PDB file of C-alpha atoms in Angstrom:
ATOM      1  CA  MET A   1     -11.781   2.626  -5.262  1.00 55.00           C
ATOM      2  CA  SER A   2     -11.553   5.454  -2.810  1.00 55.00           C
ATOM      3  CA  HIS A   3      -9.323   8.463  -2.722  1.00 50.00           C
ATOM      4  CA  SER A   4      -8.025  10.018   0.447  1.00 53.00           C
ATOM      5  CA  ALA A   5      -5.610  12.815   1.138  1.00 50.00           C
ATOM      6  CA  LYS A   6      -3.762  13.379   4.372  1.00 53.00           C
ATOM      7  CA  LYS A   7      -1.711  16.475   5.153  1.00 47.00           C
ATOM      8  CA  ASP A   8       1.495  15.765   7.016  1.00 51.00           C
ATOM      9  CA  LYS A   9       3.991  18.251   8.417  1.00 56.00           C
ATOM     10  CA  LEU A  10       6.073  17.839   5.271  1.00 73.00           C
ATOM     11  CA  PHE A  11       3.961  16.389   2.473  1.00 86.00           C
ATOM     12  CA  GLU A  12       0.499  15.453   1.271  1.00 89.00           C
ATOM     13  CA  LEU A  13      -0.284  11.723   1.015  1.00 90.00           C
ATOM     14  CA  ILE A  14      -2.874  10.825  -1.620  1.00 91.00           C
ATOM     15  CA  THR A  15      -4.008   7.218  -1.736  1.00 91.00           C
ATOM     16  CA  ILE A  16      -6.075   5.583  -4.453  1.00 92.00           C
ATOM     17  CA  ASP A  17      -7.328   2.401  -2.875  1.00 88.00           C
ATOM     18  CA  ASP A  18     -10.363   0.361  -1.886  1.00 87.00           C
ATOM     19  CA  ASN A  19     -13.130   1.907   0.183  1.00 86.00           C
ATOM     20  CA  PHE A  20     -13.165   0.453   3.692  1.00 88.00           C
ATOM     21  CA  GLU A  21     -16.137   2.539   4.879  1.00 86.00           C
ATOM     22  CA  SER A  22     -18.727  -0.187   4.248  1.00 85.00           C
ATOM     23  CA  LEU A  23     -16.790  -3.337   5.137  1.00 90.00           C
ATOM     24  CA  PRO A  24     -19.092  -5.998   6.626  1.00 90.00           C
ATOM     25  CA  SER A  25     -18.388  -6.934  10.241  1.00 89.00           C
ATOM     26  CA  GLN A  26     -17.468 -10.495   9.128  1.00 90.00           C
ATOM     27  CA  SER A  27     -14.550  -9.184   7.057  1.00 94.00           C
ATOM     28  CA  ILE A  28     -11.187 -10.736   7.870  1.00 96.00           C
ATOM     29  CA  CYS A  29      -8.415  -8.142   7.856  1.00 97.00           C
ATOM     30  CA  LYS A  30      -4.668  -8.123   8.338  1.00 98.00           C
ATOM     31  CA  GLU A  31      -2.269  -5.198   8.546  1.00 98.00           C
ATOM     32  CA  PHE A  32       1.406  -5.427   7.677  1.00 98.00           C
ATOM     33  CA  LEU A  33       4.390  -3.230   6.854  1.00 98.00           C
ATOM     34  CA  LYS A  34       5.998  -3.142   3.428  1.00 98.00           C
ATOM     35  CA  GLU A  35       9.458  -1.643   3.644  1.00 98.00           C
ATOM     36  CA  GLN A  36      10.961  -0.285   0.454  1.00 97.00           C
ATOM     37  CA  ASN A  37      14.105   1.677  -0.355  1.00 97.00           C
ATOM     38  CA  LEU A  38      13.704   4.071  -3.270  1.00 97.00           C
ATOM     39  CA  LEU A  39      16.465   5.842  -5.157  1.00 96.00           C
ATOM     40  CA  ILE A  40      15.892   9.065  -7.056  1.00 95.00           C
ATOM     41  CA  PRO A  41      17.481   8.652 -10.524  1.00 94.00           C
ATOM     42  CA  ASP A  42      20.998  10.091 -10.785  1.00 92.00           C
ATOM     43  CA  GLN A  43      19.979  12.623 -13.452  1.00 94.00           C
ATOM     44  CA  LYS A  44      17.497  14.220 -11.027  1.00 94.00           C
ATOM     45  CA  PRO A  45      18.441  16.653  -8.232  1.00 94.00           C
ATOM     46  CA  ASN A  46      18.575  15.753  -4.548  1.00 93.00           C
ATOM     47  CA  ILE A  47      15.480  16.101  -2.389  1.00 93.00           C
ATOM     48  CA  GLU A  48      15.110  19.146  -0.156  1.00 92.00           C
ATOM     49  CA  GLN A  49      11.509  18.477   0.833  1.00 92.00           C
ATOM     50  CA  LEU A  50       8.690  16.198  -0.229  1.00 93.00           C
ATOM     51  CA  SER A  51       5.601  17.879  -1.590  1.00 94.00           C
ATOM     52  CA  LYS A  52       3.188  15.062  -2.372  1.00 95.00           C
ATOM     53  CA  ILE A  53       3.037  11.264  -2.619  1.00 96.00           C
ATOM     54  CA  LEU A  54       0.458   9.564  -4.822  1.00 97.00           C
ATOM     55  CA  ILE A  55       0.193   5.858  -4.038  1.00 97.00           C
ATOM     56  CA  LYS A  56      -2.016   3.085  -5.412  1.00 98.00           C
ATOM     57  CA  PRO A  57      -1.951  -0.537  -4.174  1.00 98.00           C
ATOM     58  CA  GLU A  58      -3.594  -3.347  -6.173  1.00 97.00           C
ATOM     59  CA  ILE A  59      -4.044  -7.089  -5.704  1.00 98.00           C
ATOM     60  CA  SER A  60      -2.647  -8.930  -8.732  1.00 98.00           C
ATOM     61  CA  ASN A  61      -2.871 -12.591  -7.712  1.00 98.00           C
ATOM     62  CA  LYS A  62      -4.501 -14.787  -5.096  1.00 98.00           C
ATOM     63  CA  LYS A  63      -4.303 -18.445  -4.166  1.00 97.00           C
ATOM     64  CA  VAL A  64      -6.149 -20.409  -1.479  1.00 96.00           C
ATOM     65  CA  ILE A  65      -4.095 -23.212   0.067  1.00 96.00           C
ATOM     66  CA  ALA A  66      -4.766 -25.893   2.685  1.00 95.00           C
ATOM     67  CA  THR A  67      -2.109 -26.227   5.385  1.00 95.00           C
ATOM     68  CA  PHE A  68      -1.838 -28.193   8.624  1.00 95.00           C
ATOM     69  CA  ALA A  69      -2.902 -24.975  10.402  1.00 93.00           C
ATOM     70  CA  GLY A  70      -5.987 -24.507   8.197  1.00 94.00           C
ATOM     71  CA  ARG A  71      -6.887 -22.726   4.972  1.00 96.00           C
ATOM     72  CA  LYS A  72      -5.026 -19.590   3.989  1.00 97.00           C
ATOM     73  CA  ILE A  73      -5.198 -17.187   1.098  1.00 98.00           C
ATOM     74  CA  ILE A  74      -1.897 -15.953  -0.295  1.00 98.00           C
ATOM     75  CA  LEU A  75      -2.179 -12.478  -1.802  1.00 98.00           C
ATOM     76  CA  GLN A  76       0.254 -10.830  -4.173  1.00 98.00           C
ATOM     77  CA  GLY A  77       0.032  -7.275  -5.350  1.00 98.00           C
ATOM     78  CA  HIS A  78       1.911  -4.252  -6.505  1.00 98.00           C
ATOM     79  CA  ILE A  79       2.147  -0.641  -5.465  1.00 98.00           C
ATOM     80  CA  MET A  80       2.444   2.215  -7.926  1.00 98.00           C
ATOM     81  CA  GLU A  81       3.893   5.346  -6.381  1.00 98.00           C
ATOM     82  CA  LYS A  82       4.632   8.832  -7.681  1.00 98.00           C
ATOM     83  CA  ILE A  83       6.672  11.193  -5.532  1.00 96.00           C
ATOM     84  CA  PHE A  84       6.651  14.965  -6.010  1.00 96.00           C
ATOM     85  CA  TYR A  85       9.508  16.814  -4.339  1.00 95.00           C
ATOM     86  CA  ILE A  86      11.228  20.175  -4.158  1.00 94.00           C
ATOM     87  CA  ALA A  87      14.815  20.020  -5.369  1.00 93.00           C
ATOM     88  CA  ASN A  88      17.715  20.911  -3.116  1.00 92.00           C
ATOM     89  CA  SER A  89      18.971  23.537  -5.560  1.00 90.00           C
ATOM     90  CA  PRO A  90      18.804  27.351  -5.884  1.00 91.00           C
ATOM     91  CA  GLN A  91      15.882  27.031  -8.343  1.00 90.00           C
ATOM     92  CA  GLN A  92      13.921  24.765  -5.946  1.00 89.00           C
ATOM     93  CA  SER A  93      12.120  23.185  -8.875  1.00 92.00           C
ATOM     94  CA  VAL A  94       9.406  20.576  -8.368  1.00 95.00           C
ATOM     95  CA  ASN A  95      10.466  17.148  -9.614  1.00 95.00           C
ATOM     96  CA  THR A  96       8.793  13.751  -9.767  1.00 96.00           C
ATOM     97  CA  ALA A  97       9.909  10.149  -9.588  1.00 96.00           C
ATOM     98  CA  GLN A  98       7.776   7.070 -10.253  1.00 97.00           C
ATOM     99  CA  TYR A  99       8.120   3.600  -8.769  1.00 98.00           C
ATOM    100  CA  SER A 100       6.410   0.245  -8.882  1.00 98.00           C
ATOM    101  CA  PHE A 101       7.123  -2.611  -6.485  1.00 97.00           C
ATOM    102  CA  SER A 102       5.451  -5.761  -5.246  1.00 98.00           C
ATOM    103  CA  PHE A 103       4.132  -7.063  -1.936  1.00 98.00           C
ATOM    104  CA  SER A 104       2.786 -10.371  -0.692  1.00 98.00           C
ATOM    105  CA  ASN A 105       1.169 -11.678   2.452  1.00 98.00           C
ATOM    106  CA  PHE A 106      -1.415 -14.201   3.589  1.00 98.00           C
ATOM    107  CA  ILE A 107      -4.592 -14.285   5.645  1.00 98.00           C
ATOM    108  CA  LYS A 108      -5.776 -17.311   7.601  1.00 97.00           C
ATOM    109  CA  LEU A 109      -9.344 -18.203   6.606  1.00 95.00           C
ATOM    110  CA  PRO A 110     -11.983 -19.527   9.006  1.00 93.00           C
ATOM    111  CA  PRO A 111     -13.448 -22.902   7.979  1.00 89.00           C
ATOM    112  CA  LYS A 112     -16.010 -22.831   5.154  1.00 87.00           C
ATOM    113  CA  THR A 113     -15.305 -19.198   4.230  1.00 90.00           C
ATOM    114  CA  ASN A 114     -16.256 -18.340   0.657  1.00 92.00           C
ATOM    115  CA  ILE A 115     -14.566 -15.200  -0.641  1.00 94.00           C
ATOM    116  CA  ASN A 116     -16.700 -12.456  -2.147  1.00 93.00           C
ATOM    117  CA  SER A 117     -13.986  -9.824  -2.620  1.00 94.00           C
ATOM    118  CA  ILE A 118     -10.527  -8.753  -1.514  1.00 96.00           C
ATOM    119  CA  LYS A 119      -9.705  -5.170  -0.601  1.00 96.00           C
ATOM    120  CA  VAL A 120      -6.391  -3.412  -0.044  1.00 97.00           C
ATOM    121  CA  ARG A 121      -5.659  -0.034   1.466  1.00 96.00           C
ATOM    122  CA  VAL A 122      -2.699   2.126   2.479  1.00 97.00           C
ATOM    123  CA  GLU A 123      -3.155   3.017   6.148  1.00 95.00           C
ATOM    124  CA  ASP A 124      -0.083   5.229   6.544  1.00 94.00           C
ATOM    125  CA  ILE A 125       3.494   5.764   5.417  1.00 95.00           C
ATOM    126  CA  ILE A 126       6.670   6.633   7.326  1.00 93.00           C
ATOM    127  CA  LEU A 127       9.651   8.050   5.445  1.00 93.00           C
ATOM    128  CA  GLU A 128      13.304   8.765   6.012  1.00 93.00           C
ATOM    129  CA  ILE A 129      14.968  10.919   3.348  1.00 93.00           C
ATOM    130  CA  ASN A 130      18.682  11.290   2.656  1.00 91.00           C
ATOM    131  CA  ASN A 131      19.550  13.268  -0.517  1.00 89.00           C
ATOM    132  CA  GLN A 132      18.466  10.830  -3.251  1.00 92.00           C
ATOM    133  CA  LYS A 133      17.446   7.908  -1.083  1.00 95.00           C
ATOM    134  CA  ILE A 134      14.027   7.372   0.484  1.00 96.00           C
ATOM    135  CA  ASN A 135      13.539   4.613   3.047  1.00 97.00           C
ATOM    136  CA  GLN A 136       9.850   4.032   3.536  1.00 97.00           C
ATOM    137  CA  SER A 137       7.571   1.809   5.566  1.00 97.00           C
ATOM    138  CA  ILE A 138       4.054   1.508   4.181  1.00 98.00           C
ATOM    139  CA  LEU A 139       1.333   0.201   6.482  1.00 98.00           C
ATOM    140  CA  LEU A 140      -1.047  -1.813   4.296  1.00 98.00           C
ATOM    141  CA  CYS A 141      -4.346  -3.417   5.243  1.00 97.00           C
ATOM    142  CA  LEU A 142      -5.719  -6.449   3.380  1.00 98.00           C
ATOM    143  CA  CYS A 143      -9.350  -7.474   3.918  1.00 97.00           C
ATOM    144  CA  ILE A 144     -11.270 -10.536   2.789  1.00 96.00           C
ATOM    145  CA  VAL A 145     -15.009  -9.930   2.436  1.00 94.00           C
ATOM    146  CA  PRO A 146     -16.777 -13.301   2.736  1.00 93.00           C
ATOM    147  CA  LYS A 147     -19.884 -14.254   0.737  1.00 89.00           C
ATOM    148  CA  ASN A 148     -21.181 -15.815   3.909  1.00 65.00           C
ATOM    149  CA  LEU A 149     -19.158 -16.830   6.923  1.00 47.00           C
ATOM    150  CA  PHE A 150     -20.624 -20.301   7.339  1.00 46.00           C
ATOM    151  CA  ASN A 151     -21.937 -22.373   4.494  1.00 43.00           C
ATOM    152  CA  ASP A 152     -23.957 -25.372   5.716  1.00 41.00           C
TER     153      ASP A 152
END
């Protein structure tokens, strides 16, 4: 697992995800967007400004299937997210809200690919905030690290 922090104009994004620094060149990767609408619980104040987002994606299930177009691996996972924000109130207190939601996608596998490991990473996040509602698009990257690309 790696940890990265990115300062944005409005908030700090901290990701706890797989290290992509040493991915072999034969790795098979796919990026995709996961859109999610989040609601701050009614008992909490409205959002004035985000302070920090802590986000952790994990793969929870995998399945290799054979289709007419070739072998594919279906990946399922979940994202745990904690949002820190400044309340839109005179006190401007710092509040938090926690969420967990799922994602799924697939990667087409070249013939005879044996899977060594699967890695997932948050590439970036785009947010739109309206009082107690957060619309977000998370750019995720899934990578298959093969044991060896061709097995004779």
